[in-house]
Short mmCIF file of C-alpha atoms and ligand atoms in Angstrom, two decimals:
data_model
loop_
_atom_site.label_atom_id
_atom_site.label_comp_id
_atom_site.label_asym_id
_atom_site.label_seq_id
_atom_site.Cartn_x
_atom_site.Cartn_y
_atom_site.Cartn_z
CA MET A 1 -68.36 -34.77 -5.52
CA LEU A 2 -69.31 -31.85 -7.66
CA GLU A 3 -66.77 -30.15 -9.94
CA ARG A 4 -67.72 -27.24 -12.17
CA GLY A 5 -64.96 -27.98 -14.68
CA GLU A 6 -62.84 -31.09 -15.12
CA VAL A 7 -60.82 -33.03 -12.57
CA ALA A 8 -57.77 -30.88 -11.61
CA ASN A 9 -59.55 -27.86 -13.03
CA SER A 10 -57.42 -25.24 -11.28
CA TRP A 11 -54.27 -26.84 -12.70
CA ARG A 12 -55.75 -26.98 -16.20
CA ARG A 13 -57.20 -23.48 -16.34
CA GLU A 14 -55.62 -21.17 -13.80
CA ARG A 15 -51.84 -21.61 -14.02
CA TRP A 16 -49.19 -20.11 -16.29
CA ASP A 17 -47.41 -22.30 -18.86
CA SER A 18 -43.95 -22.57 -17.31
CA LEU A 19 -45.13 -23.25 -13.75
CA ARG A 20 -43.70 -26.22 -11.91
CA LEU A 21 -44.60 -27.20 -8.38
CA LEU A 22 -42.31 -25.68 -5.80
CA THR A 23 -42.76 -28.84 -3.72
CA PRO A 24 -40.50 -31.75 -4.75
CA ASN A 25 -41.95 -34.90 -6.30
CA TRP A 26 -41.62 -36.96 -3.12
CA GLN A 27 -44.00 -34.43 -1.57
CA SER A 28 -46.62 -35.02 -4.25
CA ARG A 29 -48.64 -37.59 -2.34
CA LEU A 30 -52.32 -38.29 -2.15
CA PRO A 31 -53.89 -41.13 -0.13
CA GLY A 32 -52.79 -44.35 -1.83
CA LEU A 33 -50.91 -42.59 -4.64
CA ARG A 34 -47.39 -41.27 -4.54
CA TYR A 35 -44.74 -40.26 -7.03
CA GLU A 36 -42.76 -43.34 -7.99
CA GLY A 37 -40.72 -42.01 -10.92
CA PRO A 38 -36.95 -41.73 -11.24
CA ASP A 39 -36.64 -38.15 -9.94
CA PRO A 40 -38.07 -37.81 -6.41
CA ASP A 41 -36.21 -34.51 -5.95
CA GLY A 42 -37.57 -32.96 -9.17
CA TYR A 43 -40.60 -30.68 -9.50
CA MET A 44 -43.72 -31.51 -11.54
CA THR A 45 -44.83 -29.41 -14.48
CA VAL A 46 -48.46 -28.30 -14.62
CA GLY A 47 -49.20 -31.13 -17.09
CA GLU A 48 -47.68 -33.68 -14.72
CA VAL A 49 -49.71 -32.37 -11.78
CA THR A 50 -52.88 -32.59 -13.86
CA ASP A 51 -52.06 -36.20 -14.83
CA PHE A 52 -51.27 -37.05 -11.21
CA ILE A 53 -54.61 -35.75 -9.92
CA ASP A 54 -56.43 -37.36 -12.84
CA ARG A 55 -54.82 -40.68 -11.93
CA PHE A 56 -55.83 -40.22 -8.31
CA ALA A 57 -59.46 -39.64 -9.30
CA LYS A 58 -59.34 -42.95 -11.20
CA VAL A 59 -57.53 -45.11 -8.63
CA SER A 60 -59.59 -43.75 -5.74
CA ARG A 61 -62.76 -44.21 -7.82
CA ALA A 62 -63.96 -40.85 -6.54
CA PRO A 63 -67.59 -40.30 -7.53
CA VAL A 64 -66.87 -37.06 -9.33
CA ARG A 65 -69.59 -35.36 -11.36
CA THR A 66 -67.71 -32.96 -13.63
CA GLY A 67 -69.27 -29.95 -15.33
CA VAL A 68 -71.60 -29.37 -12.37
CA ASN A 69 -71.40 -25.86 -10.93
CA VAL A 70 -72.67 -25.27 -7.41
CA THR A 71 -74.52 -21.97 -7.47
CA SER A 72 -76.01 -21.96 -3.98
CA VAL A 73 -75.85 -23.82 -0.67
CA ARG A 74 -78.59 -23.08 1.88
CA ARG A 75 -79.25 -24.47 5.34
CA THR A 76 -82.40 -26.50 5.89
CA ASP A 77 -83.81 -28.08 9.08
CA ASP A 78 -81.86 -31.28 8.59
CA GLY A 79 -78.88 -30.30 6.44
CA TYR A 80 -78.33 -28.33 3.28
CA ASN A 81 -80.01 -27.64 0.00
CA VAL A 82 -77.47 -27.46 -2.81
CA THR A 83 -78.44 -25.79 -6.06
CA THR A 84 -76.33 -26.77 -9.04
CA SER A 85 -76.28 -26.25 -12.79
CA ASP A 86 -77.63 -29.82 -12.93
CA GLY A 87 -80.46 -29.60 -10.41
CA GLU A 88 -81.00 -29.58 -6.65
CA ILE A 89 -79.39 -31.90 -4.12
CA ARG A 90 -80.31 -32.33 -0.47
CA ALA A 91 -77.39 -33.26 1.78
CA ARG A 92 -77.06 -33.93 5.49
CA ALA A 93 -73.47 -32.73 5.37
CA VAL A 94 -71.42 -30.60 3.00
CA VAL A 95 -67.63 -30.49 2.57
CA VAL A 96 -66.43 -27.23 1.10
CA ALA A 97 -63.34 -28.22 -0.92
CA SER A 98 -63.63 -25.51 -3.54
CA GLY A 99 -60.07 -24.27 -3.14
CA ALA A 100 -58.22 -21.42 -1.45
CA CYS A 101 -57.04 -19.68 -4.61
CA ASN A 102 -60.08 -19.23 -6.87
CA LEU A 103 -59.51 -15.54 -7.54
CA PRO A 104 -56.47 -13.30 -7.74
CA THR A 105 -56.32 -10.62 -5.04
CA VAL A 106 -55.70 -7.23 -6.62
CA PRO A 107 -55.53 -4.07 -4.49
CA PRO A 108 -58.13 -1.35 -5.23
CA LEU A 109 -55.34 1.03 -6.31
CA LYS A 110 -55.43 -0.79 -9.65
CA ASP A 111 -58.26 1.57 -10.57
CA ALA A 112 -55.89 4.55 -10.41
CA VAL A 113 -53.46 3.06 -12.96
CA PRO A 114 -53.49 5.12 -16.19
CA PRO A 115 -55.36 3.40 -19.05
CA GLY A 116 -52.26 3.07 -21.28
CA VAL A 117 -50.74 0.51 -18.89
CA GLU A 118 -51.92 -3.07 -19.42
CA GLN A 119 -52.81 -4.93 -16.21
CA LEU A 120 -52.68 -8.69 -15.74
CA THR A 121 -53.12 -11.15 -12.91
CA PRO A 122 -51.49 -14.59 -12.70
CA PHE A 123 -54.85 -15.97 -13.89
CA ASP A 124 -54.52 -14.06 -17.20
CA TYR A 125 -50.79 -14.54 -17.56
CA ARG A 126 -49.61 -17.54 -19.58
CA GLY A 127 -46.14 -16.36 -20.66
CA PRO A 128 -44.07 -13.24 -21.36
CA ASP A 129 -44.93 -13.14 -25.09
CA GLN A 130 -48.40 -12.04 -24.14
CA LEU A 131 -47.06 -8.79 -22.64
CA PRO A 132 -46.44 -5.64 -24.68
CA ASP A 133 -42.80 -4.81 -25.32
CA GLY A 134 -41.31 -2.46 -22.74
CA GLY A 135 -41.08 -2.20 -18.98
CA VAL A 136 -43.06 -4.45 -16.64
CA LEU A 137 -43.91 -3.72 -13.03
CA VAL A 138 -44.46 -6.92 -11.06
CA VAL A 139 -46.20 -6.21 -7.76
CA GLY A 140 -45.57 -8.79 -5.04
CA ALA A 141 -42.44 -10.83 -4.35
CA SER A 142 -43.74 -14.14 -3.05
CA ALA A 143 -43.52 -17.38 -5.05
CA THR A 144 -45.64 -16.13 -7.96
CA GLY A 145 -44.04 -12.68 -8.14
CA VAL A 146 -40.42 -13.86 -8.08
CA GLN A 147 -41.12 -16.60 -10.64
CA LEU A 148 -42.88 -14.23 -13.05
CA ALA A 149 -40.30 -11.46 -12.54
CA ALA A 150 -37.50 -13.88 -13.47
CA GLU A 151 -39.32 -15.26 -16.51
CA ILE A 152 -40.32 -11.83 -17.83
CA SER A 153 -36.82 -10.47 -17.25
CA ARG A 154 -35.34 -13.35 -19.27
CA SER A 155 -37.68 -12.40 -22.14
CA GLY A 156 -35.69 -9.16 -22.45
CA ARG A 157 -38.21 -6.78 -20.88
CA PRO A 158 -36.98 -4.46 -18.13
CA VAL A 159 -38.63 -5.61 -14.89
CA THR A 160 -39.24 -3.65 -11.71
CA LEU A 161 -40.35 -5.73 -8.74
CA SER A 162 -42.29 -4.16 -5.88
CA VAL A 163 -41.36 -5.97 -2.67
CA ALA A 164 -43.29 -5.97 0.61
CA GLU A 165 -43.04 -8.45 3.50
CA HIS A 166 -41.89 -11.81 2.15
CA VAL A 167 -40.56 -15.23 3.11
CA ARG A 168 -37.05 -15.89 1.85
CA LEU A 169 -35.78 -19.48 1.58
CA PRO A 170 -32.82 -21.07 -0.17
CA ARG A 171 -33.81 -23.95 -2.46
CA LEU A 172 -31.16 -26.24 -0.99
CA TYR A 173 -29.68 -26.23 2.48
CA ARG A 174 -26.72 -28.40 3.39
CA GLY A 175 -27.34 -30.44 0.25
CA ARG A 176 -31.05 -31.12 0.84
CA ASP A 177 -34.21 -29.40 -0.37
CA VAL A 178 -35.29 -26.79 2.16
CA LEU A 179 -38.75 -28.39 2.20
CA TRP A 180 -37.09 -31.71 3.14
CA TRP A 181 -35.60 -29.98 6.18
CA MET A 182 -38.97 -28.57 7.15
CA ASP A 183 -40.49 -32.01 6.83
CA ALA A 184 -37.71 -33.73 8.79
CA ALA A 185 -37.68 -31.11 11.54
CA GLY A 186 -41.44 -31.49 11.97
CA VAL A 187 -42.35 -27.98 10.80
CA TRP A 188 -45.02 -29.16 8.34
CA ASP A 189 -46.62 -31.44 10.93
CA GLN A 190 -47.14 -28.64 13.43
CA ARG A 191 -50.85 -28.64 14.28
CA TYR A 192 -53.08 -25.62 13.94
CA ASP A 193 -53.86 -25.60 17.66
CA GLU A 194 -50.12 -25.47 18.48
CA VAL A 195 -49.36 -22.51 16.21
CA ASP A 196 -48.78 -19.29 18.23
CA ASP A 197 -50.55 -16.90 15.87
CA LEU A 198 -52.88 -18.96 13.71
CA THR A 199 -54.41 -16.00 11.89
CA ARG A 200 -50.97 -14.86 10.84
CA ALA A 201 -49.85 -18.37 9.90
CA ARG A 202 -52.89 -18.73 7.66
CA ARG A 203 -52.09 -15.46 5.89
CA LEU A 204 -48.36 -15.98 5.53
CA PRO A 205 -47.23 -15.28 1.97
CA SER A 206 -45.86 -18.22 -0.03
CA PRO A 207 -42.06 -18.64 0.17
CA GLN A 208 -39.76 -17.31 -2.54
CA LEU A 209 -39.16 -20.68 -4.16
CA VAL A 210 -39.21 -22.07 -7.67
CA GLY A 211 -39.07 -25.66 -8.89
CA THR A 212 -36.49 -26.03 -11.66
CA PRO A 213 -34.49 -29.02 -12.92
CA GLU A 214 -31.33 -27.21 -11.73
CA ARG A 215 -32.84 -26.71 -8.25
CA VAL A 216 -31.85 -23.04 -8.25
CA THR A 217 -32.53 -20.54 -5.49
CA LEU A 218 -34.71 -17.68 -6.66
CA ASP A 219 -34.32 -14.97 -4.04
CA LEU A 220 -34.04 -11.22 -4.45
CA ASN A 221 -30.24 -11.42 -4.89
CA ALA A 222 -30.77 -13.82 -7.81
CA LEU A 223 -33.30 -11.41 -9.33
CA THR A 224 -30.94 -8.45 -8.92
CA ALA A 225 -28.27 -10.50 -10.72
CA LEU A 226 -30.76 -11.01 -13.58
CA GLY A 227 -31.16 -7.21 -13.83
CA VAL A 228 -34.51 -6.88 -12.03
CA GLU A 229 -34.88 -3.54 -10.23
CA LEU A 230 -36.23 -3.79 -6.68
CA VAL A 231 -38.52 -1.14 -5.23
CA GLY A 232 -40.56 -1.03 -2.01
CA ARG A 233 -44.19 -1.86 -1.37
CA LEU A 234 -46.59 -0.20 -3.82
CA ALA A 235 -48.38 2.19 -1.46
CA MET A 236 -50.42 4.33 -3.81
CA VAL A 237 -51.02 5.44 -7.37
CA ARG A 238 -51.58 9.22 -7.43
CA ASP A 239 -51.81 11.45 -10.48
CA GLY A 240 -50.51 8.59 -12.62
CA ARG A 241 -47.48 8.00 -10.40
CA ALA A 242 -46.79 4.74 -8.60
CA LEU A 243 -45.51 5.59 -5.11
CA PHE A 244 -43.42 3.00 -3.25
CA SER A 245 -42.62 2.74 0.47
CA GLY A 246 -39.05 3.31 1.61
CA GLY A 247 -37.27 1.14 4.15
CA LEU A 248 -36.44 -1.72 1.79
CA ARG A 249 -33.34 -2.45 3.84
CA ASN A 250 -35.50 -3.19 6.90
CA VAL A 251 -37.85 -5.41 4.91
CA PHE A 252 -34.86 -7.38 3.63
CA SER A 253 -33.23 -7.65 7.07
CA LEU A 254 -36.42 -9.01 8.57
CA ALA A 255 -36.77 -11.69 5.87
CA ASP A 256 -33.08 -12.62 6.25
CA LEU A 257 -33.44 -12.82 10.04
CA LYS A 258 -36.46 -15.12 9.84
CA MET A 259 -34.77 -17.33 7.26
CA ASN A 260 -31.63 -17.62 9.39
CA ARG A 261 -33.72 -18.50 12.46
CA LEU A 262 -35.37 -21.27 10.50
CA LEU A 263 -31.97 -22.56 9.33
CA ASP A 264 -30.84 -22.49 12.98
CA THR A 265 -33.72 -24.80 13.88
CA PHE A 266 -32.63 -27.20 11.11
CA ASP A 267 -29.09 -27.25 12.52
CA GLU A 268 -30.43 -27.90 16.01
CA TRP A 269 -32.62 -30.71 14.71
CA SER A 270 -29.72 -32.33 12.85
CA LEU A 271 -27.67 -32.33 16.09
CA THR A 272 -30.41 -33.56 18.40
CA SER A 273 -31.50 -36.25 15.94
CA GLY A 274 -27.89 -37.50 15.70
CA ARG A 275 -27.88 -37.03 11.93
CA ASP A 276 -25.54 -34.05 11.66
CA ALA A 277 -22.78 -36.02 9.92
CA GLU A 278 -25.12 -36.84 7.01
CA PHE A 279 -25.19 -33.26 5.76
CA GLY A 280 -22.74 -30.62 4.58
CA SER A 281 -21.62 -28.02 7.08
CA PRO A 282 -24.01 -25.26 8.19
CA GLU A 283 -23.96 -22.26 5.92
CA ARG A 284 -25.87 -19.00 5.65
CA PRO A 285 -26.92 -17.37 2.36
CA ALA A 286 -25.49 -13.89 1.75
CA PRO A 287 -27.69 -11.12 3.17
CA THR A 288 -30.17 -9.66 0.69
CA HIS A 289 -28.43 -6.84 -1.09
CA ALA A 290 -30.45 -3.60 -0.94
CA PRO A 291 -30.13 -1.23 -3.91
CA GLY A 292 -28.17 1.95 -3.08
CA SER A 293 -31.20 4.17 -3.44
CA ALA A 294 -34.39 2.38 -4.40
CA ARG A 295 -36.75 4.51 -6.45
CA LEU A 296 -39.73 5.82 -4.49
CA GLN A 297 -41.87 6.63 -7.51
CA ILE A 298 -42.38 5.81 -11.16
CA ASP A 299 -44.44 7.91 -13.53
CA LEU A 300 -46.82 5.38 -15.10
CA ARG A 301 -47.70 7.88 -17.87
CA SER A 302 -44.10 8.20 -19.09
CA GLY A 303 -44.21 4.98 -21.16
CA GLU A 304 -41.45 3.35 -19.06
CA ILE A 305 -43.91 0.80 -17.65
CA ARG A 306 -46.12 -0.79 -20.30
CA SER A 307 -47.70 -3.46 -18.14
CA ILE A 308 -48.32 -4.38 -14.50
CA VAL A 309 -48.56 -7.95 -13.26
CA TRP A 310 -50.41 -8.19 -9.95
CA ALA A 311 -48.74 -11.03 -8.05
CA THR A 312 -50.50 -9.92 -4.89
CA GLY A 313 -52.01 -13.23 -3.82
CA PHE A 314 -55.11 -15.32 -4.25
CA ARG A 315 -58.35 -15.76 -2.35
CA PRO A 316 -61.22 -18.20 -2.22
CA ASP A 317 -64.55 -17.45 -3.88
CA TYR A 318 -67.60 -18.26 -1.76
CA ASP A 319 -70.15 -16.35 -3.80
CA TRP A 320 -72.25 -19.49 -3.98
CA LEU A 321 -72.33 -20.09 -0.21
CA ASP A 322 -75.58 -18.71 1.24
CA VAL A 323 -74.81 -19.73 4.82
CA PRO A 324 -73.48 -17.04 7.22
CA VAL A 325 -70.09 -18.65 7.86
CA LEU A 326 -67.71 -16.01 6.48
CA ASP A 327 -65.74 -13.51 8.55
CA GLU A 328 -65.45 -9.81 7.71
CA LYS A 329 -62.60 -10.61 5.29
CA GLY A 330 -64.68 -13.17 3.42
CA ARG A 331 -62.84 -16.18 4.89
CA LEU A 332 -64.59 -19.29 6.09
CA ARG A 333 -64.97 -19.47 9.90
CA HIS A 334 -63.90 -22.96 10.93
CA ASP A 335 -62.07 -24.85 13.65
CA GLY A 336 -59.68 -27.24 11.96
CA GLY A 337 -62.09 -27.75 9.07
CA VAL A 338 -65.24 -28.00 11.21
CA VAL A 339 -67.21 -25.03 9.90
CA ASP A 340 -69.33 -22.85 12.10
CA SER A 341 -72.57 -24.41 10.81
CA PRO A 342 -73.70 -27.92 11.81
CA GLY A 343 -72.75 -30.57 9.25
CA MET A 344 -70.54 -28.26 7.20
CA TYR A 345 -66.83 -29.01 6.78
CA ALA A 346 -63.87 -27.57 4.88
CA LEU A 347 -60.73 -29.04 3.33
CA GLY A 348 -57.86 -27.59 1.33
CA LEU A 349 -57.34 -24.30 3.17
CA PRO A 350 -53.99 -22.95 4.45
CA VAL A 351 -52.97 -24.36 7.86
CA LEU A 352 -56.41 -26.00 8.13
CA ARG A 353 -55.18 -28.59 10.66
CA ARG A 354 -51.43 -28.53 10.09
CA ARG A 355 -48.89 -26.27 8.43
CA LYS A 356 -48.74 -28.71 5.53
CA SER A 357 -52.48 -28.26 4.82
CA THR A 358 -51.40 -25.55 2.39
CA PHE A 359 -49.88 -28.18 0.11
CA ILE A 360 -51.24 -31.06 -1.93
CA TYR A 361 -49.62 -33.60 0.38
CA GLY A 362 -51.29 -32.07 3.43
CA ILE A 363 -54.70 -33.41 2.46
CA GLU A 364 -54.27 -37.00 3.65
CA ASP A 365 -54.01 -36.31 7.39
CA ASP A 366 -56.52 -33.46 7.25
CA ALA A 367 -59.11 -35.46 5.33
CA ARG A 368 -58.83 -38.42 7.72
CA GLU A 369 -59.58 -36.22 10.73
CA VAL A 370 -62.21 -33.99 9.17
CA ILE A 371 -64.07 -36.90 7.61
CA GLY A 372 -63.77 -38.78 10.91
CA HIS A 373 -65.69 -35.91 12.54
CA LEU A 374 -68.25 -35.89 9.74
CA ALA A 375 -68.78 -39.67 9.89
CA GLY A 376 -69.18 -39.50 13.68
CA ARG A 377 -71.81 -36.82 13.30
CA LEU A 378 -73.79 -38.77 10.71
CA ALA A 379 -73.57 -41.97 12.77
CA ALA A 380 -74.78 -40.21 15.93
CA ARG A 381 -77.91 -38.82 14.27
CA PRO A 382 -80.93 -40.93 13.44
C1 FAD B 1 -49.93 -20.60 -8.31
C2 FAD B 1 -50.05 -21.73 -7.33
C3 FAD B 1 -48.99 -22.61 -7.14
C4 FAD B 1 -49.09 -23.65 -6.24
N1 FAD B 1 -48.02 -24.49 -6.07
C5 FAD B 1 -48.12 -25.54 -5.24
C6 FAD B 1 -47.04 -26.46 -5.07
O1 FAD B 1 -45.96 -26.29 -5.63
N2 FAD B 1 -47.23 -27.55 -4.26
C7 FAD B 1 -48.40 -27.77 -3.60
O2 FAD B 1 -48.49 -28.78 -2.89
N3 FAD B 1 -49.41 -26.89 -3.70
C8 FAD B 1 -49.31 -25.79 -4.50
N4 FAD B 1 -50.35 -24.91 -4.62
C9 FAD B 1 -51.51 -25.11 -3.77
C10 FAD B 1 -52.42 -26.09 -4.48
O3 FAD B 1 -53.25 -25.39 -5.37
C11 FAD B 1 -53.23 -26.76 -3.49
O4 FAD B 1 -52.42 -27.49 -2.60
C12 FAD B 1 -54.21 -27.77 -4.12
O5 FAD B 1 -54.43 -27.54 -5.47
C13 FAD B 1 -55.51 -27.61 -3.43
O6 FAD B 1 -56.42 -28.49 -4.02
P1 FAD B 1 -57.95 -28.28 -3.77
O7 FAD B 1 -58.63 -29.40 -4.48
O8 FAD B 1 -58.21 -28.07 -2.33
O9 FAD B 1 -58.27 -26.87 -4.48
P2 FAD B 1 -58.30 -26.50 -6.05
O10 FAD B 1 -57.18 -27.14 -6.77
O11 FAD B 1 -58.46 -25.03 -6.10
O12 FAD B 1 -59.64 -27.22 -6.51
C14 FAD B 1 -60.91 -26.74 -6.16
C15 FAD B 1 -61.88 -27.19 -7.22
O13 FAD B 1 -63.19 -26.78 -6.87
C16 FAD B 1 -63.86 -26.38 -8.04
N5 FAD B 1 -64.91 -25.44 -7.65
C17 FAD B 1 -64.77 -24.24 -7.06
N6 FAD B 1 -65.96 -23.66 -6.87
C18 FAD B 1 -66.90 -24.53 -7.33
C19 FAD B 1 -68.32 -24.49 -7.42
N7 FAD B 1 -69.02 -23.43 -6.97
N8 FAD B 1 -68.96 -25.55 -7.96
C20 FAD B 1 -68.26 -26.63 -8.40
N9 FAD B 1 -66.91 -26.71 -8.35
C21 FAD B 1 -66.24 -25.66 -7.82
C22 FAD B 1 -62.80 -25.75 -8.90
O14 FAD B 1 -63.14 -25.79 -10.28
C23 FAD B 1 -61.57 -26.59 -8.59
O15 FAD B 1 -61.36 -27.64 -9.50
C24 FAD B 1 -50.27 -23.84 -5.50
C25 FAD B 1 -51.35 -22.94 -5.69
C26 FAD B 1 -51.24 -21.91 -6.59
C27 FAD B 1 -52.41 -20.97 -6.75
#
């Protein structure tokens, strides 16, 4: 196992200070190691996640070689040649487990932003004190965007949040964590070959959720209550002006509709499973409140916006992979983790084999199946 940094490197180096997991502690599970503390419904801080993964590396006695950067992987007649910062390795099989979120995705229109406006990604952002005083435009309203918008707003800076398609979820539903419901109703266990539109499922933005000790819901209504101004999708920056799409009301209605459909499936599950009496009565969160007239443009040269935080997603980095296994968007071509090159496998990608593959606790089932395939292949060959 080669790791360019330390164990749990992404959690040590690439997360902001206040981040907590949005998955509850009972969902922090790795093979043979689970959360056993007093607060199964709480959410780990970044330090706690790092400790958890560190502990896993020790108890599993994983043969990790830290500080070894893989700079190239090439196919050979009988496997792969791996070039690292610590020499060459020949391998009959390779598992690509280098992560799905190595780089922030920032749209090319960043280049049109006037030079006086500071630009940050979640990889640069550690906390609001790092930002200049004055207005902040947060672009993207998925988990990262809503969490940063709330934190920056609480620091006293005026925040404008640019909202495109998003996944709205309440933190709690009928007294239980919404992720508990998804687990109980079998949503997370849905297999990749049963998902209607796998490409879409793999690109679905993260849900608007935050892990806090108070277990609060952080949706757009909560942000409006904090004083965050909502605008539409950032479509263009022209002549120093940020131009936003209209139709916010439709974007909100769609997210509300999808959320309510999901809550309907929870209610159906609680009835069919005979457990309905265990929970509070069905409820529906208030519809997302659309601003009377959302602004369609902001002059970025006026001084109103002093910084932009691009919360526009993350992507993997396969710069080191010299095997033609990437699609036109730079994503790995694979079937449930079996990559389109003999003896190459992948783990840790969204909806790799199940919906839960996106999360830490999804790895156990995925790894068992993917490594089963790998072991079968090695055993079958002389
Ligand atoms: C902001 C954010 C919040 C998240 N919140 C949650 C959450 O609440 N709950 C949850 O379950 N999941 C969450 N996730 C997803 C979580 O990151 C993954 O579930 C999990 O970390 C994936 O682990 P991994 O080992 O596959 O990838 P990573 O944690 O990305 O690890 C990949 C490792 O590969 C190393 N590496 C990469 N390239 C090379 C190379 N060329 N040579 C050597 N080493 C290399 C990296 O240094 C890194 O340590 C979140 C992700 C992000 C980005």
